[in-house]
Amino acid sequence: MRSKLFVPGSRPELFAKALAGAADALSFDLEDAVAPSRKDEARGHLARLLAAPEAAASGKTLIVRVNALDTGQFHADVQAVVRPGLHLVNLPKAEREADVVAAASAVEQACRANGVEGPVGLLLNIESPRALRRAASLAAAHPSVAGLQLGLGDLFEPAGIARREPAAVQQAMFALRMAAAEAGVFAYDSAFANIEDEAGYRAEAELARSLGYIGKSCIHPRQVPLANAAFRPTDEEIAHAGRVVQAAREAAAKGTAAFVVDGRMIDGPFLRRAEAVLRAAAGLGLTDASNSANAAEAQ
């Protein structure tokens, strides 16, 4: 899920283009991008979209950002959009563990009511100092939580912190990544509002990848190829990972726990990272990684 493109739920004329586009995931919005007077209309659009064969055929991760629990809109959102084909419910303004449990319970009830057999996970937006401080606990509050998503604009603006202040951005990103690692869920990067600043988007995406984030949000289709490129394993990384996995097989046959590849000492954590690189590369259809990916799965 290198790229996740926001699509307003009230703009059905954009749905087909988004499904046919290059984004790995689509996040259909019922929150900020939809006026209160159009919430019901947008719910209907998304319910029909999720039932359409084109949605399933797209192969994309399908997400709906619902309204927060305290808005009076949350339960109607969930009942409308938790349908077969939906992968994640994006919960904004996550603040308390009890809210996460309540949201998960509502999603489970909607699954039963709407005949959804597969699990629908939660993606929690971390958008306040309290939420960032408690992010690991929020992520661990319910097994359905799949990931944490950073909302830098909402996090920084009330505190008067510049959205583009490098030290603040890196510190917040690192804190969220550590929380996600503690809870065993993925970390996802924030949106970047300046569509014209491709260099700024690329730099932030590359920082996120270096910190172990799996992808970055896109508010415009022009940002999708930037995210896809930033979070694609490089040829060098794929080749190194293949050598690590092969060396691990040889070391295991000799009863060796640690070994050296390309001048680096390799043990368990580095091997697991190499295997993850190969799985990601194979999932993207990078042919150089196919054989090595099979070797990684054989470990």
GROMACS .gro file of C-alpha atoms in nm:
model
  299
    1MET     CA    1   0.000   0.000   0.000
    2ARG     CA    2   0.263   0.245  -0.116
    3SER     CA    3   0.008   0.508  -0.218
    4LYS     CA    4  -0.339   0.585  -0.086
    5LEU     CA    5  -0.545   0.836  -0.285
    6PHE     CA    6  -0.821   1.037  -0.116
    7VAL     CA    7  -1.151   1.046  -0.306
    8PRO     CA    8  -1.452   1.244  -0.174
    9GLY     CA    9  -1.749   1.015  -0.122
   10SER     CA   10  -1.977   1.282  -0.265
   11ARG     CA   11  -1.796   1.278  -0.605
   12PRO     CA   12  -1.904   0.954  -0.777
   13GLU     CA   13  -1.785   1.093  -1.111
   14LEU     CA   14  -1.430   1.038  -0.982
   15PHE     CA   15  -1.475   0.677  -0.875
   16ALA     CA   16  -1.410   0.500  -1.206
   17LYS     CA   17  -1.095   0.701  -1.276
   18ALA     CA   18  -0.964   0.630  -0.926
   19LEU     CA   19  -1.030   0.257  -0.961
   20ALA     CA   20  -0.841   0.254  -1.290
   21GLY     CA   21  -0.551   0.464  -1.159
   22ALA     CA   22  -0.210   0.370  -1.023
   23ALA     CA   23  -0.277   0.411  -0.650
   24ASP     CA   24  -0.240   0.093  -0.445
   25ALA     CA   25  -0.527   0.198  -0.219
   26LEU     CA   26  -0.826   0.433  -0.234
   27SER     CA   27  -0.954   0.616   0.071
   28PHE     CA   28  -1.311   0.730   0.010
   29ASP     CA   29  -1.397   1.015   0.241
   30LEU     CA   30  -1.715   1.073   0.439
   31GLU     CA   31  -1.554   1.316   0.683
   32ASP     CA   32  -1.400   1.653   0.600
   33ALA     CA   33  -1.444   1.635   0.222
   34VAL     CA   34  -1.823   1.590   0.246
   35ALA     CA   35  -2.057   1.870   0.355
   36PRO     CA   36  -2.304   1.776   0.633
   37SER     CA   37  -2.596   1.817   0.395
   38ARG     CA   38  -2.448   1.555   0.160
   39LYS     CA   39  -2.350   1.283   0.408
   40ASP     CA   40  -2.649   1.058   0.330
   41GLU     CA   41  -2.600   1.101  -0.043
   42ALA     CA   42  -2.229   1.013  -0.014
   43ARG     CA   43  -2.307   0.702   0.193
   44GLY     CA   44  -2.536   0.582  -0.085
   45HIS     CA   45  -2.269   0.642  -0.348
   46LEU     CA   46  -2.013   0.440  -0.154
   47ALA     CA   47  -2.250   0.154  -0.073
   48ARG     CA   48  -2.321   0.115  -0.444
   49LEU     CA   49  -1.954   0.142  -0.534
   50LEU     CA   50  -1.849  -0.129  -0.290
   51ALA     CA   51  -2.115  -0.361  -0.434
   52ALA     CA   52  -1.999  -0.301  -0.791
   53PRO     CA   53  -1.785  -0.569  -0.960
   54GLU     CA   54  -1.544  -0.297  -1.077
   55ALA     CA   55  -1.441  -0.232  -0.717
   56ALA     CA   56  -1.340  -0.592  -0.652
   57ALA     CA   57  -1.179  -0.624  -0.994
   58SER     CA   58  -0.955  -0.323  -0.930
   59GLY     CA   59  -0.737  -0.522  -0.687
   60LYS     CA   60  -0.694  -0.212  -0.473
   61THR     CA   61  -0.717  -0.182  -0.097
   62LEU     CA   62  -1.050  -0.005  -0.039
   63ILE     CA   63  -1.083   0.221   0.264
   64VAL     CA   64  -1.354   0.456   0.387
   65ARG     CA   65  -1.275   0.740   0.624
   66VAL     CA   66  -1.583   0.774   0.841
   67ASN     CA   67  -1.682   1.056   1.072
   68ALA     CA   68  -1.556   1.053   1.430
   69LEU     CA   69  -1.750   0.874   1.702
   70ASP     CA   70  -1.868   1.195   1.868
   71THR     CA   71  -2.015   1.355   1.554
   72GLY     CA   72  -2.345   1.170   1.544
   73GLN     CA   73  -2.256   1.049   1.194
   74PHE     CA   74  -2.031   0.755   1.275
   75HIS     CA   75  -2.286   0.475   1.314
   76ALA     CA   76  -2.476   0.568   0.998
   77ASP     CA   77  -2.145   0.575   0.810
   78VAL     CA   78  -2.044   0.231   0.931
   79GLN     CA   79  -2.381   0.072   0.864
   80ALA     CA   80  -2.377   0.208   0.509
   81VAL     CA   81  -2.022   0.127   0.400
   82VAL     CA   82  -1.919  -0.191   0.582
   83ARG     CA   83  -1.987  -0.414   0.284
   84PRO     CA   84  -1.813  -0.706   0.113
   85GLY     CA   85  -1.507  -0.562  -0.056
   86LEU     CA   86  -1.424  -0.303   0.210
   87HIS     CA   87  -1.084  -0.362   0.366
   88LEU     CA   88  -1.039  -0.086   0.624
   89VAL     CA   89  -1.243   0.169   0.814
   90ASN     CA   90  -1.034   0.481   0.872
   91LEU     CA   91  -1.128   0.624   1.213
   92PRO     CA   92  -1.039   0.993   1.262
   93LYS     CA   93  -0.974   1.169   1.590
   94ALA     CA   94  -0.887   0.849   1.778
   95GLU     CA   95  -0.819   0.959   2.137
   96ARG     CA   96  -0.918   0.688   2.385
   97GLU     CA   97  -0.887   0.313   2.398
   98ALA     CA   98  -1.260   0.289   2.473
   99ASP     CA   99  -1.333   0.472   2.147
  100VAL     CA  100  -1.130   0.218   1.952
  101VAL     CA  101  -1.316  -0.069   2.116
  102ALA     CA  102  -1.652   0.098   2.046
  103ALA     CA  103  -1.559   0.157   1.682
  104ALA     CA  104  -1.444  -0.202   1.639
  105SER     CA  105  -1.767  -0.328   1.794
  106ALA     CA  106  -1.975  -0.115   1.556
  107VAL     CA  107  -1.781  -0.248   1.259
  108GLU     CA  108  -1.830  -0.607   1.375
  109GLN     CA  109  -2.205  -0.550   1.415
  110ALA     CA  110  -2.224  -0.400   1.065
  111CYS     CA  111  -2.034  -0.699   0.926
  112ARG     CA  112  -2.294  -0.934   1.071
  113ALA     CA  113  -2.585  -0.719   0.954
  114ASN     CA  114  -2.452  -0.674   0.601
  115GLY     CA  115  -2.324  -1.025   0.539
  116VAL     CA  116  -1.956  -0.939   0.542
  117GLU     CA  117  -1.756  -1.256   0.601
  118GLY     CA  118  -1.399  -1.128   0.578
  119PRO     CA  119  -1.251  -0.908   0.849
  120VAL     CA  120  -1.268  -0.530   0.814
  121GLY     CA  121  -0.979  -0.366   0.994
  122LEU     CA  122  -0.937  -0.027   1.156
  123LEU     CA  123  -0.686   0.237   1.048
  124LEU     CA  124  -0.653   0.492   1.329
  125ASN     CA  125  -0.574   0.856   1.256
  126ILE     CA  126  -0.333   0.999   1.512
  127GLU     CA  127  -0.405   1.372   1.506
  128SER     CA  128  -0.346   1.518   1.853
  129PRO     CA  129  -0.069   1.529   2.115
  130ARG     CA  130  -0.270   1.301   2.343
  131ALA     CA  131  -0.328   1.050   2.065
  132LEU     CA  132   0.040   1.051   1.971
  133ARG     CA  133   0.143   0.999   2.332
  134ARG     CA  134  -0.100   0.705   2.366
  135ALA     CA  135  -0.066   0.573   2.011
  136ALA     CA  136   0.074   0.232   2.106
  137SER     CA  137  -0.204   0.178   2.357
  138LEU     CA  138  -0.468   0.287   2.107
  139ALA     CA  139  -0.331   0.046   1.848
  140ALA     CA  140  -0.332  -0.239   2.100
  141ALA     CA  141  -0.685  -0.166   2.220
  142HIS     CA  142  -0.846  -0.410   1.976
  143PRO     CA  143  -0.715  -0.687   1.745
  144SER     CA  144  -0.887  -0.534   1.443
  145VAL     CA  145  -0.652  -0.233   1.443
  146ALA     CA  146  -0.430  -0.279   1.138
  147GLY     CA  147  -0.238   0.047   1.134
  148LEU     CA  148  -0.175   0.399   1.256
  149GLN     CA  149  -0.187   0.698   1.025
  150LEU     CA  150  -0.020   1.027   1.107
  151GLY     CA  151  -0.214   1.351   1.060
  152LEU     CA  152   0.052   1.620   1.081
  153GLY     CA  153  -0.172   1.914   0.994
  154ASP     CA  154  -0.420   1.843   1.272
  155LEU     CA  155  -0.138   1.755   1.510
  156PHE     CA  156   0.068   2.069   1.453
  157GLU     CA  157  -0.177   2.348   1.373
  158PRO     CA  158  -0.343   2.390   1.717
  159ALA     CA  159   0.002   2.399   1.879
  160GLY     CA  160   0.134   2.661   1.638
  161ILE     CA  161   0.397   2.426   1.494
  162ALA     CA  162   0.488   2.483   1.131
  163ARG     CA  163   0.374   2.188   0.920
  164ARG     CA  164   0.701   2.187   0.727
  165GLU     CA  165   0.938   2.226   1.025
  166PRO     CA  166   1.183   1.939   0.957
  167ALA     CA  167   1.271   1.862   1.319
  168ALA     CA  168   0.906   1.853   1.425
  169VAL     CA  169   0.805   1.638   1.129
  170GLN     CA  170   1.081   1.386   1.190
  171GLN     CA  171   1.017   1.367   1.564
  172ALA     CA  172   0.644   1.308   1.518
  173MET     CA  173   0.705   1.051   1.247
  174PHE     CA  174   0.957   0.866   1.460
  175ALA     CA  175   0.725   0.865   1.764
  176LEU     CA  176   0.437   0.722   1.562
  177ARG     CA  177   0.660   0.460   1.400
  178MET     CA  178   0.783   0.341   1.739
  179ALA     CA  179   0.424   0.321   1.866
  180ALA     CA  180   0.321   0.116   1.563
  181ALA     CA  181   0.619  -0.114   1.611
  182GLU     CA  182   0.532  -0.164   1.977
  183ALA     CA  183   0.175  -0.258   1.888
  184GLY     CA  184   0.273  -0.470   1.588
  185VAL     CA  185   0.076  -0.269   1.330
  186PHE     CA  186   0.182  -0.073   1.024
  187ALA     CA  187   0.255   0.300   1.015
  188TYR     CA  188   0.121   0.521   0.736
  189ASP     CA  189   0.236   0.870   0.648
  190SER     CA  190   0.041   1.194   0.643
  191ALA     CA  191  -0.107   1.389   0.354
  192PHE     CA  192   0.096   1.667   0.191
  193ALA     CA  193  -0.117   1.967   0.101
  194ASN     CA  194   0.101   2.147  -0.155
  195ILE     CA  195   0.026   1.963  -0.479
  196GLU     CA  196   0.273   2.179  -0.674
  197ASP     CA  197   0.568   2.098  -0.445
  198GLU     CA  198   0.668   1.759  -0.580
  199ALA     CA  199   1.017   1.784  -0.434
  200GLY     CA  200   0.875   1.844  -0.087
  201TYR     CA  201   0.637   1.550  -0.119
  202ARG     CA  202   0.916   1.325  -0.241
  203ALA     CA  203   1.148   1.425   0.043
  204GLU     CA  204   0.882   1.358   0.306
  205ALA     CA  205   0.795   1.022   0.146
  206GLU     CA  206   1.160   0.919   0.142
  207LEU     CA  207   1.193   1.013   0.508
  208ALA     CA  208   0.885   0.808   0.589
  209ARG     CA  209   1.023   0.507   0.406
  210SER     CA  210   1.355   0.537   0.589
  211LEU     CA  211   1.160   0.520   0.915
  212GLY     CA  212   0.972   0.205   0.814
  213TYR     CA  213   0.639   0.351   0.702
  214ILE     CA  214   0.468   0.144   0.435
  215GLY     CA  215   0.327   0.432   0.228
  216LYS     CA  216   0.209   0.791   0.207
  217SER     CA  217  -0.129   0.953   0.157
  218CYS     CA  218  -0.205   1.134  -0.170
  219ILE     CA  219  -0.458   1.415  -0.205
  220HIS     CA  220  -0.416   1.438  -0.583
  221PRO     CA  221  -0.340   1.180  -0.855
  222ARG     CA  222  -0.018   1.369  -0.934
  223GLN     CA  223   0.122   1.254  -0.600
  224VAL     CA  224   0.054   0.884  -0.662
  225PRO     CA  225   0.360   0.811  -0.881
  226LEU     CA  226   0.578   0.997  -0.631
  227ALA     CA  227   0.460   0.771  -0.347
  228ASN     CA  228   0.485   0.458  -0.558
  229ALA     CA  229   0.843   0.539  -0.654
  230ALA     CA  230   0.948   0.633  -0.299
  231PHE     CA  231   0.816   0.312  -0.143
  232ARG     CA  232   0.928   0.073  -0.415
  233PRO     CA  233   1.221  -0.148  -0.315
  234THR     CA  234   1.523  -0.046  -0.519
  235ASP     CA  235   1.706  -0.293  -0.741
  236GLU     CA  236   2.002  -0.275  -0.504
  237GLU     CA  237   1.783  -0.351  -0.202
  238ILE     CA  238   1.622  -0.644  -0.380
  239ALA     CA  239   1.955  -0.788  -0.484
  240HIS     CA  240   2.100  -0.750  -0.134
  241ALA     CA  241   1.791  -0.910   0.021
  242GLY     CA  242   1.824  -1.204  -0.215
  243ARG     CA  243   2.185  -1.254  -0.112
  244VAL     CA  244   2.088  -1.234   0.256
  245VAL     CA  245   1.819  -1.499   0.218
  246GLN     CA  246   2.050  -1.729   0.023
  247ALA     CA  247   2.328  -1.685   0.278
  248ALA     CA  248   2.080  -1.757   0.556
  249ARG     CA  249   1.990  -2.090   0.397
  250GLU     CA  250   2.355  -2.182   0.370
  251ALA     CA  251   2.425  -2.071   0.728
  252ALA     CA  252   2.128  -2.270   0.861
  253ALA     CA  253   2.262  -2.581   0.689
  254LYS     CA  254   2.591  -2.527   0.874
  255GLY     CA  255   2.425  -2.448   1.208
  256THR     CA  256   2.542  -2.084   1.202
  257ALA     CA  257   2.321  -1.815   1.356
  258ALA     CA  258   2.499  -1.503   1.231
  259PHE     CA  259   2.691  -1.439   0.911
  260VAL     CA  260   2.822  -1.160   0.689
  261VAL     CA  261   2.670  -1.041   0.359
  262ASP     CA  262   2.809  -0.746   0.160
  263GLY     CA  263   3.030  -0.657   0.456
  264ARG     CA  264   2.738  -0.644   0.703
  265MET     CA  265   2.678  -0.870   0.999
  266ILE     CA  266   2.338  -1.039   0.954
  267ASP     CA  267   2.123  -1.198   1.222
  268GLY     CA  268   1.750  -1.250   1.283
  269PRO     CA  269   1.613  -0.892   1.250
  270PHE     CA  270   1.811  -0.826   0.931
  271LEU     CA  271   1.698  -1.154   0.780
  272ARG     CA  272   1.333  -1.075   0.854
  273ARG     CA  273   1.378  -0.736   0.690
  274ALA     CA  274   1.530  -0.899   0.381
  275GLU     CA  275   1.239  -1.141   0.359
  276ALA     CA  276   0.994  -0.850   0.384
  277VAL     CA  277   1.173  -0.667   0.101
  278LEU     CA  278   1.147  -0.973  -0.121
  279ARG     CA  279   0.778  -1.024  -0.044
  280ALA     CA  280   0.708  -0.659  -0.126
  281ALA     CA  281   0.905  -0.681  -0.449
  282ALA     CA  282   0.729  -1.002  -0.553
  283GLY     CA  283   0.394  -0.842  -0.476
  284LEU     CA  284   0.479  -0.558  -0.713
  285GLY     CA  285   0.566  -0.802  -0.990
  286LEU     CA  286   0.935  -0.721  -0.992
  287THR     CA  287   1.068  -1.025  -1.175
  288ASP     CA  288   1.419  -0.994  -1.030
  289ALA     CA  289   1.269  -1.070  -0.691
  290SER     CA  290   1.050  -1.369  -0.778
  291ASN     CA  291   1.297  -1.650  -0.718
  292SER     CA  292   1.438  -1.489  -0.407
  293ALA     CA  293   1.089  -1.430  -0.274
  294ASN     CA  294   1.018  -1.801  -0.305
  295ALA     CA  295   1.339  -1.870  -0.120
  296ALA     CA  296   1.235  -1.630   0.155
  297GLU     CA  297   0.901  -1.807   0.195
  298ALA     CA  298   1.084  -2.136   0.228
  299GLN     CA  299   1.273  -2.020   0.537
   0.00000   0.00000   0.00000
